PDB file of N, CA and C and ligand atoms in Angstrom:
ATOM      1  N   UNK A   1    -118.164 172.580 -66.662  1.00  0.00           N
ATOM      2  CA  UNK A   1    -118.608 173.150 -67.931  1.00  0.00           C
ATOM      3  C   UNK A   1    -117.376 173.524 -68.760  1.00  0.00           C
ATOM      4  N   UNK A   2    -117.473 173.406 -69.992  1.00  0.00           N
ATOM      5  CA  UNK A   2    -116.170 173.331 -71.242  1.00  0.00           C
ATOM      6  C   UNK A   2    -117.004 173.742 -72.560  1.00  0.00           C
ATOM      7  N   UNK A   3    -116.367 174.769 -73.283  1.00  0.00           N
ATOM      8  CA  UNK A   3    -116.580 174.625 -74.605  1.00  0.00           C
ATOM      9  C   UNK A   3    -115.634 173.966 -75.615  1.00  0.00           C
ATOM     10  N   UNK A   4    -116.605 173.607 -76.397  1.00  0.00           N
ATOM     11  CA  UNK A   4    -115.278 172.688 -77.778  1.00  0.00           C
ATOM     12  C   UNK A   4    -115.114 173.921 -78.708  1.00  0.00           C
ATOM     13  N   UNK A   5    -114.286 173.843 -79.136  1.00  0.00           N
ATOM     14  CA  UNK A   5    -114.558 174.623 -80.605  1.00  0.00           C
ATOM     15  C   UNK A   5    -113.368 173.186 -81.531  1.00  0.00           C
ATOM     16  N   UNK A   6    -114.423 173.103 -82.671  1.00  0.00           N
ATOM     17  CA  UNK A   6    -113.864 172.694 -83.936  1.00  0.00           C
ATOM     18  C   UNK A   6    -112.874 173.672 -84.651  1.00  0.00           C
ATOM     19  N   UNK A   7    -111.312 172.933 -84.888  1.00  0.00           N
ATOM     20  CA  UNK A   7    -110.223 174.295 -84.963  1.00  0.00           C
ATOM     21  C   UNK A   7    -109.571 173.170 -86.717  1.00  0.00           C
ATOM     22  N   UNK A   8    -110.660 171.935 -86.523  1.00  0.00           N
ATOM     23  CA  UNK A   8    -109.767 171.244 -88.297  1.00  0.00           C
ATOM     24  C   UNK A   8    -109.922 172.192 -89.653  1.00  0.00           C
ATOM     25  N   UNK A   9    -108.978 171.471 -90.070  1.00  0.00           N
ATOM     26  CA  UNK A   9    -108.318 172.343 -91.455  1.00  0.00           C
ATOM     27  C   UNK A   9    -108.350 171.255 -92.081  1.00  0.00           C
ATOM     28  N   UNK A  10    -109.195 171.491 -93.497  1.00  0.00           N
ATOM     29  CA  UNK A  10    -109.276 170.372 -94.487  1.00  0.00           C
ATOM     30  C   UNK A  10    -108.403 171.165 -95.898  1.00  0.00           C
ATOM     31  N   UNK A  11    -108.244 170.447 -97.364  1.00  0.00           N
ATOM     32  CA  UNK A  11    -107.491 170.828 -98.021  1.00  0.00           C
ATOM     33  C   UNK A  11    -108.147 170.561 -99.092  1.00  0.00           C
ATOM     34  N   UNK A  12    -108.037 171.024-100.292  1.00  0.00           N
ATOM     35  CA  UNK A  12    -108.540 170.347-101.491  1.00  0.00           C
ATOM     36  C   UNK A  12    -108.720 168.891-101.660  1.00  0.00           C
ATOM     37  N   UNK A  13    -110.000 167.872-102.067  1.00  0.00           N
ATOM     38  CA  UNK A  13    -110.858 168.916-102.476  1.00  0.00           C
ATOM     39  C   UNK A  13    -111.727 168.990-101.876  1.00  0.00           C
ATOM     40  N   UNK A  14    -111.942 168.656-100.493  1.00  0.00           N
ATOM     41  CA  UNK A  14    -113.554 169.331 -99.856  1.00  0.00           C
ATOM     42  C   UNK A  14    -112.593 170.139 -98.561  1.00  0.00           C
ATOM     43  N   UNK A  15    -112.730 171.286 -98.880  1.00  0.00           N
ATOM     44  CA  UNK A  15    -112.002 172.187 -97.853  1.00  0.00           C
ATOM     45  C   UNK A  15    -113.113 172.321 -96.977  1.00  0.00           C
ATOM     46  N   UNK A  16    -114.376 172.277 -96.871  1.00  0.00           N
ATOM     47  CA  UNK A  16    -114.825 172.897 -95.804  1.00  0.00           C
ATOM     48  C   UNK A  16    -114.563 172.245 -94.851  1.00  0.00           C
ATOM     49  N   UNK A  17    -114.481 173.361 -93.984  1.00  0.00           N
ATOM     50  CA  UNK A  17    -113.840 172.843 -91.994  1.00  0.00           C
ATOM     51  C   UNK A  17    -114.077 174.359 -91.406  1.00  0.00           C
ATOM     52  N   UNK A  18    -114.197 173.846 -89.920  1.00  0.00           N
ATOM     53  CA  UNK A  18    -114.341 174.651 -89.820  1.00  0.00           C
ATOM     54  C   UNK A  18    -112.970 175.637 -88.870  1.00  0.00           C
ATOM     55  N   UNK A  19    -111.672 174.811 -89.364  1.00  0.00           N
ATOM     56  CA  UNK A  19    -110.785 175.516 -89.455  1.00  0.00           C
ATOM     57  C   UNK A  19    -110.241 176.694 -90.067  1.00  0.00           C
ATOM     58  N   UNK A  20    -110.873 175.861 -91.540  1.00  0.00           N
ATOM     59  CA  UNK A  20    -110.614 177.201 -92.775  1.00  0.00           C
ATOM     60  C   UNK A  20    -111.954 178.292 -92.579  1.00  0.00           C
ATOM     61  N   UNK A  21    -112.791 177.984 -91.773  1.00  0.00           N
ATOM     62  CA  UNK A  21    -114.470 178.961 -91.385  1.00  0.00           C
ATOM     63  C   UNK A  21    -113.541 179.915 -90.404  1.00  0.00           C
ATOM     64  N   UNK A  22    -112.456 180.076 -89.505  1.00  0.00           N
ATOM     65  CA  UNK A  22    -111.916 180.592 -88.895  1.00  0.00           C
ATOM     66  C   UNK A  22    -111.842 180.017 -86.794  1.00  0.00           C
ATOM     67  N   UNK A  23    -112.029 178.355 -87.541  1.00  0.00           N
ATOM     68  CA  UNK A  23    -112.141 177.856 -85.621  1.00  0.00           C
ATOM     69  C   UNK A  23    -110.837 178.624 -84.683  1.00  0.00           C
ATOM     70  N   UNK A  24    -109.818 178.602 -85.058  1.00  0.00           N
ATOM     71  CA  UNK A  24    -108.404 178.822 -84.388  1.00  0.00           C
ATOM     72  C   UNK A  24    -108.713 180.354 -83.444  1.00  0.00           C
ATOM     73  N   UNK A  25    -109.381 181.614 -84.396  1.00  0.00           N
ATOM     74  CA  UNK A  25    -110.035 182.814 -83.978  1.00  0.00           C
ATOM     75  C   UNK A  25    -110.901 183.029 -82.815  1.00  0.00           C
ATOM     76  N   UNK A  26    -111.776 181.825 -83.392  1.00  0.00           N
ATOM     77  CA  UNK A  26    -113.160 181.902 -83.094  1.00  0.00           C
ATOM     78  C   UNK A  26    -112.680 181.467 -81.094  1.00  0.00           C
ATOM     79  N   UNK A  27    -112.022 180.310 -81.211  1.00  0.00           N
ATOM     80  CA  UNK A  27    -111.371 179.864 -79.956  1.00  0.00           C
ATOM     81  C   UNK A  27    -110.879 181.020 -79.036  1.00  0.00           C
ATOM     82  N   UNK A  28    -109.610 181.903 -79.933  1.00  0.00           N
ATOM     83  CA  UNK A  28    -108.816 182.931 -78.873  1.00  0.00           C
ATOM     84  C   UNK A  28    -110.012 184.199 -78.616  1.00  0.00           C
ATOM     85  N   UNK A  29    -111.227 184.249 -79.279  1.00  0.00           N
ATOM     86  CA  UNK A  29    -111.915 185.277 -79.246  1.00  0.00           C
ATOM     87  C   UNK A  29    -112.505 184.778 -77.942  1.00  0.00           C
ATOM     88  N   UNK A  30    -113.310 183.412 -78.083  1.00  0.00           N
ATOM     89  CA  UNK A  30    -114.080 183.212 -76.773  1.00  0.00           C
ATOM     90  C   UNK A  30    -112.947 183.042 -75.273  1.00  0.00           C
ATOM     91  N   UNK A  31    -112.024 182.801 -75.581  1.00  0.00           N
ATOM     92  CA  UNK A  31    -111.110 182.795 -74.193  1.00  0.00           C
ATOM     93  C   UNK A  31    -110.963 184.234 -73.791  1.00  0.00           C
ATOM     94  N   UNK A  32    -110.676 185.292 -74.467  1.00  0.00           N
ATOM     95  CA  UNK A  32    -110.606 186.413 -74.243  1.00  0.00           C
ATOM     96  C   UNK A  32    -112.047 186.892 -73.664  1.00  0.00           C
ATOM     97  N   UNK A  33    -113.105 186.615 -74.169  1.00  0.00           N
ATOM     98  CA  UNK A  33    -114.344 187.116 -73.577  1.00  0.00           C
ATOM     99  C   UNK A  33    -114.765 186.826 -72.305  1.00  0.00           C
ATOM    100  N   UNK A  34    -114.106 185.368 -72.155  1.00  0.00           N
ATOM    101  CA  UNK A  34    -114.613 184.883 -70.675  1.00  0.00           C
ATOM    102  C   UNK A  34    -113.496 185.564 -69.828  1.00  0.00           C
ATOM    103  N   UNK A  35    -112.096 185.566 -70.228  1.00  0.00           N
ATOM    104  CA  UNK A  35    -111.225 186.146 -69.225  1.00  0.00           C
ATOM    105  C   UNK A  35    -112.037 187.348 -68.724  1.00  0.00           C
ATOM    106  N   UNK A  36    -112.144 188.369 -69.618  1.00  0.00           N
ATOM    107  CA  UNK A  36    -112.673 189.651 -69.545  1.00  0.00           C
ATOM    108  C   UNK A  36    -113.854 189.647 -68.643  1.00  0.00           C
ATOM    109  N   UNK A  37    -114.578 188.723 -68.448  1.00  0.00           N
ATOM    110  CA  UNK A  37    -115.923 188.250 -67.369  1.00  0.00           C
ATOM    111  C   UNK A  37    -115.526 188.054 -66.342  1.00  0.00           C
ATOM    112  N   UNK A  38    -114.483 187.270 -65.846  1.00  0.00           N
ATOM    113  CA  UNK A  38    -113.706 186.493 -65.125  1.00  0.00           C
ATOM    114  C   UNK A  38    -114.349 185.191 -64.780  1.00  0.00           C
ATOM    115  N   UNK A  39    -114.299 184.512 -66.008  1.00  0.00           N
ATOM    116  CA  UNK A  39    -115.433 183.270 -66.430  1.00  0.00           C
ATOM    117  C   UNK A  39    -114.261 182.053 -66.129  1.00  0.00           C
ATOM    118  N   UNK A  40    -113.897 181.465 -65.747  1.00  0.00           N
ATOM    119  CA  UNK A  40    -113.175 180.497 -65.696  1.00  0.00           C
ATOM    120  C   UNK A  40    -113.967 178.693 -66.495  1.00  0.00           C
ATOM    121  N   UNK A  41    -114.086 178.557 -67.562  1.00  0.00           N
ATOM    122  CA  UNK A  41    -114.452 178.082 -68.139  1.00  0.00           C
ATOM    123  C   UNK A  41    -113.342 177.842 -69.793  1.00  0.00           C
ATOM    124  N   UNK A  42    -112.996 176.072 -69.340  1.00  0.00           N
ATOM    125  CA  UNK A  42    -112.162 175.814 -70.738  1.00  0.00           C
ATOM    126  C   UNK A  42    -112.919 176.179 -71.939  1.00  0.00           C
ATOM    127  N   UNK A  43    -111.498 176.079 -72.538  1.00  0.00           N
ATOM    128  CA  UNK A  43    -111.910 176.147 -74.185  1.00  0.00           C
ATOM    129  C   UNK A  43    -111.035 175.533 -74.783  1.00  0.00           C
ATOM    130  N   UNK A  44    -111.365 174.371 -75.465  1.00  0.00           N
ATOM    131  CA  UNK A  44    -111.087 172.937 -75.865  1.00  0.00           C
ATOM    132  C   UNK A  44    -111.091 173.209 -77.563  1.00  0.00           C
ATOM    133  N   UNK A  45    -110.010 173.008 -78.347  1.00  0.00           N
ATOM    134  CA  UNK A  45    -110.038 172.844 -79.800  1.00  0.00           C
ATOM    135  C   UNK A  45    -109.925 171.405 -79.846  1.00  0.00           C
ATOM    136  N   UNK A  46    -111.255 171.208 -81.163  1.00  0.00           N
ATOM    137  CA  UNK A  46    -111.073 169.649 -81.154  1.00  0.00           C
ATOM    138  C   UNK A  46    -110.996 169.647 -82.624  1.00  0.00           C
ATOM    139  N   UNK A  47    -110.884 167.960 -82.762  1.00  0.00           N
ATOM    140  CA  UNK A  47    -110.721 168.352 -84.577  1.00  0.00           C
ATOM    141  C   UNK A  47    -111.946 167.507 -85.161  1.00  0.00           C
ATOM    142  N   UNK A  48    -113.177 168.348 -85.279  1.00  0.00           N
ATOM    143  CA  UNK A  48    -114.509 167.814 -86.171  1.00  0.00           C
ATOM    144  C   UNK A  48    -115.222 167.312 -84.824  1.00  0.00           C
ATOM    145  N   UNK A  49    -116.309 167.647 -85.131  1.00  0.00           N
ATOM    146  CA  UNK A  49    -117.562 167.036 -84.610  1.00  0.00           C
ATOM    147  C   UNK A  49    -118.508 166.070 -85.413  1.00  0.00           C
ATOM    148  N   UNK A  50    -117.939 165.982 -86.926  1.00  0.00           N
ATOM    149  CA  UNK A  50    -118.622 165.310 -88.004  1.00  0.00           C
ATOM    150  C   UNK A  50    -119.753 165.994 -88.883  1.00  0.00           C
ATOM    151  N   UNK A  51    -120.248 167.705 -88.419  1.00  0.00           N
ATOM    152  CA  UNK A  51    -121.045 168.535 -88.713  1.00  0.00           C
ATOM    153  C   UNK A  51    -120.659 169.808 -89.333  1.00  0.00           C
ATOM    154  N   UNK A  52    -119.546 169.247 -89.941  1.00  0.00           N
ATOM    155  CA  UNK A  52    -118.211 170.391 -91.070  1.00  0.00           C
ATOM    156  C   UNK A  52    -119.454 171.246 -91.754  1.00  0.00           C
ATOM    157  N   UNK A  53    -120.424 170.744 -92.534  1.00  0.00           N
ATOM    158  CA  UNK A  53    -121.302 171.866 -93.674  1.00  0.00           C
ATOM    159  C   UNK A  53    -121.490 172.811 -92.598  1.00  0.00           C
ATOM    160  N   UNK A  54    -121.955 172.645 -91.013  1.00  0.00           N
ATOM    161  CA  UNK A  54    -122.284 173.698 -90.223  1.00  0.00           C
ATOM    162  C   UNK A  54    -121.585 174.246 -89.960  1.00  0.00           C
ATOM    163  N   UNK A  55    -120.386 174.357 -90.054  1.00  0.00           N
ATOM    164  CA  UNK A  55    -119.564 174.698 -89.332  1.00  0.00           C
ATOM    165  C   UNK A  55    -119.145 176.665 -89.851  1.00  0.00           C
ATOM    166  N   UNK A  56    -118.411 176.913 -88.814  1.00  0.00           N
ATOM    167  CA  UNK A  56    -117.721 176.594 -87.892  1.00  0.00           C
ATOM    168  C   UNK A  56    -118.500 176.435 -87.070  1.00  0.00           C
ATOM    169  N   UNK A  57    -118.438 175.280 -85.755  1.00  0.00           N
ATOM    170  CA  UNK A  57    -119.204 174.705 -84.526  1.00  0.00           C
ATOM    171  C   UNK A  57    -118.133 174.936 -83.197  1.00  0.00           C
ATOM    172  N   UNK A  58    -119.199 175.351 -82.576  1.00  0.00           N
ATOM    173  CA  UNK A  58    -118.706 175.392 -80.655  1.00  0.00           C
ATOM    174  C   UNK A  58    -119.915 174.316 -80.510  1.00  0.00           C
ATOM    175  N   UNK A  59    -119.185 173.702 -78.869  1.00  0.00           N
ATOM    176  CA  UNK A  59    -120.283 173.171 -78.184  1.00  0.00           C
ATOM    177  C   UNK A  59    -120.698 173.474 -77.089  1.00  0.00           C
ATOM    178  N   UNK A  60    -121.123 173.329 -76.119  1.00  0.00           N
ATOM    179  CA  UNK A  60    -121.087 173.356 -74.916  1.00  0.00           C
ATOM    180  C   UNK A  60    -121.040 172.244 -73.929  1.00  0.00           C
ATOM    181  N   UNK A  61    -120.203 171.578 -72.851  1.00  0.00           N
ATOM    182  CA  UNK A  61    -120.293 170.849 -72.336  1.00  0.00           C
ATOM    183  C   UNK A  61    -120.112 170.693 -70.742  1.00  0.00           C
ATOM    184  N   UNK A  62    -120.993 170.036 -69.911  1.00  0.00           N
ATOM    185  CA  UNK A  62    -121.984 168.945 -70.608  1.00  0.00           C
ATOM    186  C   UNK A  62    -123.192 168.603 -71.469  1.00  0.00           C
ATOM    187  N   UNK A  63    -123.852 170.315 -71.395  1.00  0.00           N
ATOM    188  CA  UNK A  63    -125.033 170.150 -71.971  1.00  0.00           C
ATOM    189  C   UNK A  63    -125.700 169.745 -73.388  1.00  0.00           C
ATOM    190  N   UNK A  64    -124.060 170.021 -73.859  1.00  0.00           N
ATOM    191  CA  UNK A  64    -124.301 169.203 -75.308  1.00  0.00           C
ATOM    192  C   UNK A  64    -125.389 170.362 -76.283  1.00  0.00           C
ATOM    193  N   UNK A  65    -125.527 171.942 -75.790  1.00  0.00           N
ATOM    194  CA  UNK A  65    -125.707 173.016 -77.189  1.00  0.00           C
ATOM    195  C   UNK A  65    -124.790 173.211 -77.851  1.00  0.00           C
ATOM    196  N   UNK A  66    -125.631 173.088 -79.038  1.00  0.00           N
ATOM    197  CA  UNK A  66    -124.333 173.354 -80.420  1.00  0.00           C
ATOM    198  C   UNK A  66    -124.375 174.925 -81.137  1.00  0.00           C
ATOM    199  N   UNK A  67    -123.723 175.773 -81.354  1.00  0.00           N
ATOM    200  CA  UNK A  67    -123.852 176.797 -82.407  1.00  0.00           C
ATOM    201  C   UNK A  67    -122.910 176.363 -83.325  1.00  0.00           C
ATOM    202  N   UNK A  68    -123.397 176.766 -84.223  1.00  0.00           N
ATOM    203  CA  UNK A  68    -123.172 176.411 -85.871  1.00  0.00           C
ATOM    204  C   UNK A  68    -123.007 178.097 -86.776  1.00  0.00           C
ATOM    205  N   UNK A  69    -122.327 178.006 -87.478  1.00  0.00           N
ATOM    206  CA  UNK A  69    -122.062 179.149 -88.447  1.00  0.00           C
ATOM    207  C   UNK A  69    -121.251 179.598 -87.354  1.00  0.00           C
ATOM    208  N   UNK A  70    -120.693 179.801 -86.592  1.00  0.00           N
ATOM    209  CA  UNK A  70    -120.076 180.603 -85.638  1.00  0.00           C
ATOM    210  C   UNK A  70    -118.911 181.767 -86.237  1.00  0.00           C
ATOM    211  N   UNK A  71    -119.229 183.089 -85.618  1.00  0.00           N
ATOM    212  CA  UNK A  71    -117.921 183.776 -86.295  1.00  0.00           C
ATOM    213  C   UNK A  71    -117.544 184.314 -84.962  1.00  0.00           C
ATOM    214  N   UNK A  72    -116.225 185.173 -85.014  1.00  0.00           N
ATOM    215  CA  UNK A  72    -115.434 184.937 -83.951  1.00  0.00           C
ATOM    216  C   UNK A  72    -116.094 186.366 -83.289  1.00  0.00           C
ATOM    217  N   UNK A  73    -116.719 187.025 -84.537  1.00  0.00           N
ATOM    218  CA  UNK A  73    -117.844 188.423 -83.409  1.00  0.00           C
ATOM    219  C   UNK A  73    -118.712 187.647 -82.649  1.00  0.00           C
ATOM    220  N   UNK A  74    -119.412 186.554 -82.645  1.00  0.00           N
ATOM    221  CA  UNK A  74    -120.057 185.764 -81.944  1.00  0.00           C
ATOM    222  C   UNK A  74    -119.982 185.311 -80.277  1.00  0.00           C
ATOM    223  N   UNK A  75    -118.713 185.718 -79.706  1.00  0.00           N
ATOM    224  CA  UNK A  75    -117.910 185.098 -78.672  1.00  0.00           C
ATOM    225  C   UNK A  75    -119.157 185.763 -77.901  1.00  0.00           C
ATOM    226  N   UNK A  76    -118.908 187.263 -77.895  1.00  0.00           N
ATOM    227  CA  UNK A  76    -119.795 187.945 -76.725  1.00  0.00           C
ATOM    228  C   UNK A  76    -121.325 187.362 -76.358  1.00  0.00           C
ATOM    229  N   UNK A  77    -122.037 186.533 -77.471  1.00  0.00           N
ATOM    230  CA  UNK A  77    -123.608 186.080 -77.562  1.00  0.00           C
ATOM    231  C   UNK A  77    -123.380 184.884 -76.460  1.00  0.00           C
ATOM    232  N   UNK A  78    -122.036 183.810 -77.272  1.00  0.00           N
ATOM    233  CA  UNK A  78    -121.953 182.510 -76.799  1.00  0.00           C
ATOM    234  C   UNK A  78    -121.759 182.953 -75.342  1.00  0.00           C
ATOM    235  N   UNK A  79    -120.753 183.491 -75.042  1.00  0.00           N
ATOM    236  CA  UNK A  79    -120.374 183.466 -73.429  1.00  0.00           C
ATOM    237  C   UNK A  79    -121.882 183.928 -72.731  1.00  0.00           C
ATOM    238  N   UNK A  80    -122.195 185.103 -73.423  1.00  0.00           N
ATOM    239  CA  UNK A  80    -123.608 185.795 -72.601  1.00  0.00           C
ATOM    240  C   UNK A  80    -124.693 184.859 -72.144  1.00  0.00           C
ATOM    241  N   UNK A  81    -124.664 183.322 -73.648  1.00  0.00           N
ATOM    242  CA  UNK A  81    -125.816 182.790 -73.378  1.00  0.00           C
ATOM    243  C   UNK A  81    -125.341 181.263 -72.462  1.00  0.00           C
ATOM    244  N   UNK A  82    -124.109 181.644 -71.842  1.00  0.00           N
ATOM    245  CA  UNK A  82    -123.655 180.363 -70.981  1.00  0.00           C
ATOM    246  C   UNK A  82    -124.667 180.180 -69.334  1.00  0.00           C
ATOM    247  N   UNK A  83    -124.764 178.815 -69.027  1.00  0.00           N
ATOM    248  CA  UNK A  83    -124.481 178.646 -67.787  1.00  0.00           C
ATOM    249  C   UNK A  83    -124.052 179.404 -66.396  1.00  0.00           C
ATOM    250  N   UNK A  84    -124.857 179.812 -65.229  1.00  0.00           N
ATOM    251  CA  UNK A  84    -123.826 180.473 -64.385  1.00  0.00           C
ATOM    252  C   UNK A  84    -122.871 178.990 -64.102  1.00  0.00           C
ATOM    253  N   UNK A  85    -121.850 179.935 -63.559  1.00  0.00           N
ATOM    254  CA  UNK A  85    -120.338 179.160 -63.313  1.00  0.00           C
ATOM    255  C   UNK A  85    -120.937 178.934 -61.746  1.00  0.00           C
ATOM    256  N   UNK A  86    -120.491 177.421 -61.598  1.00  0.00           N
ATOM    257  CA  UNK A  86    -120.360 176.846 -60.157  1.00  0.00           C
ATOM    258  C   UNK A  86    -119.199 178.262 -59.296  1.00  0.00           C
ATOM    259  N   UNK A  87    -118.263 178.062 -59.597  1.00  0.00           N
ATOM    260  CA  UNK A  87    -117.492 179.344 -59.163  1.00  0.00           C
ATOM    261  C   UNK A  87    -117.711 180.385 -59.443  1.00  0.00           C
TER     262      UNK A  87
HETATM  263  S1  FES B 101    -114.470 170.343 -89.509  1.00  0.00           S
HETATM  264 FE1  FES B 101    -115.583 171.143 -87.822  1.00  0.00          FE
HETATM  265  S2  FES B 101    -117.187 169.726 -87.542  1.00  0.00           S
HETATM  266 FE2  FES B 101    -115.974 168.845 -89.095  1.00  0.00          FE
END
């Protein structure tokens, strides 16, 4: 099990990304939440999922759930609503 987070940065003129939504945050927030669990579960910055208007986007993988709008207060929901860990 792995989360993605979308961490691209677009520029004028269609800035939305969900880099500039705050992916880079949103990433060190959820690593910190799982440490704090003792969740051993990556966290993968990728660049676009192709679903930028939603964004900012995490995924989950393998299962392939998406959250959308994501803000980096969000970490505590995402981790809460994970998978138990094989380990
Ligand atoms: S910029 Fe994040 S899905 Fe495209």
């Amino acid at each position: 099990m792995k989360l993605n987070v979308c961490v691209m940065r677009r520029h004028a003129p269609n800035p939305h990304s969900c880099g500039n939504g705050g992916g880079l945050e949103i990433a060190s927030k959820l690593e910190q939440t799982l440490a704090e669990r003792g969740l051993s579960v990556p966290v993968e910055r990728i660049a676009c999922f192709g679903l930028c208007l939603k964004g900012p986007n995490v995924r989950l993988l393998p299962q392939g759930r998406f959250w959308h709008e994501v803000k980096p207060g969000d970490a505590e929901e995402i981790v809460a609503a994970l998978p138990p860990c094989d380990s």
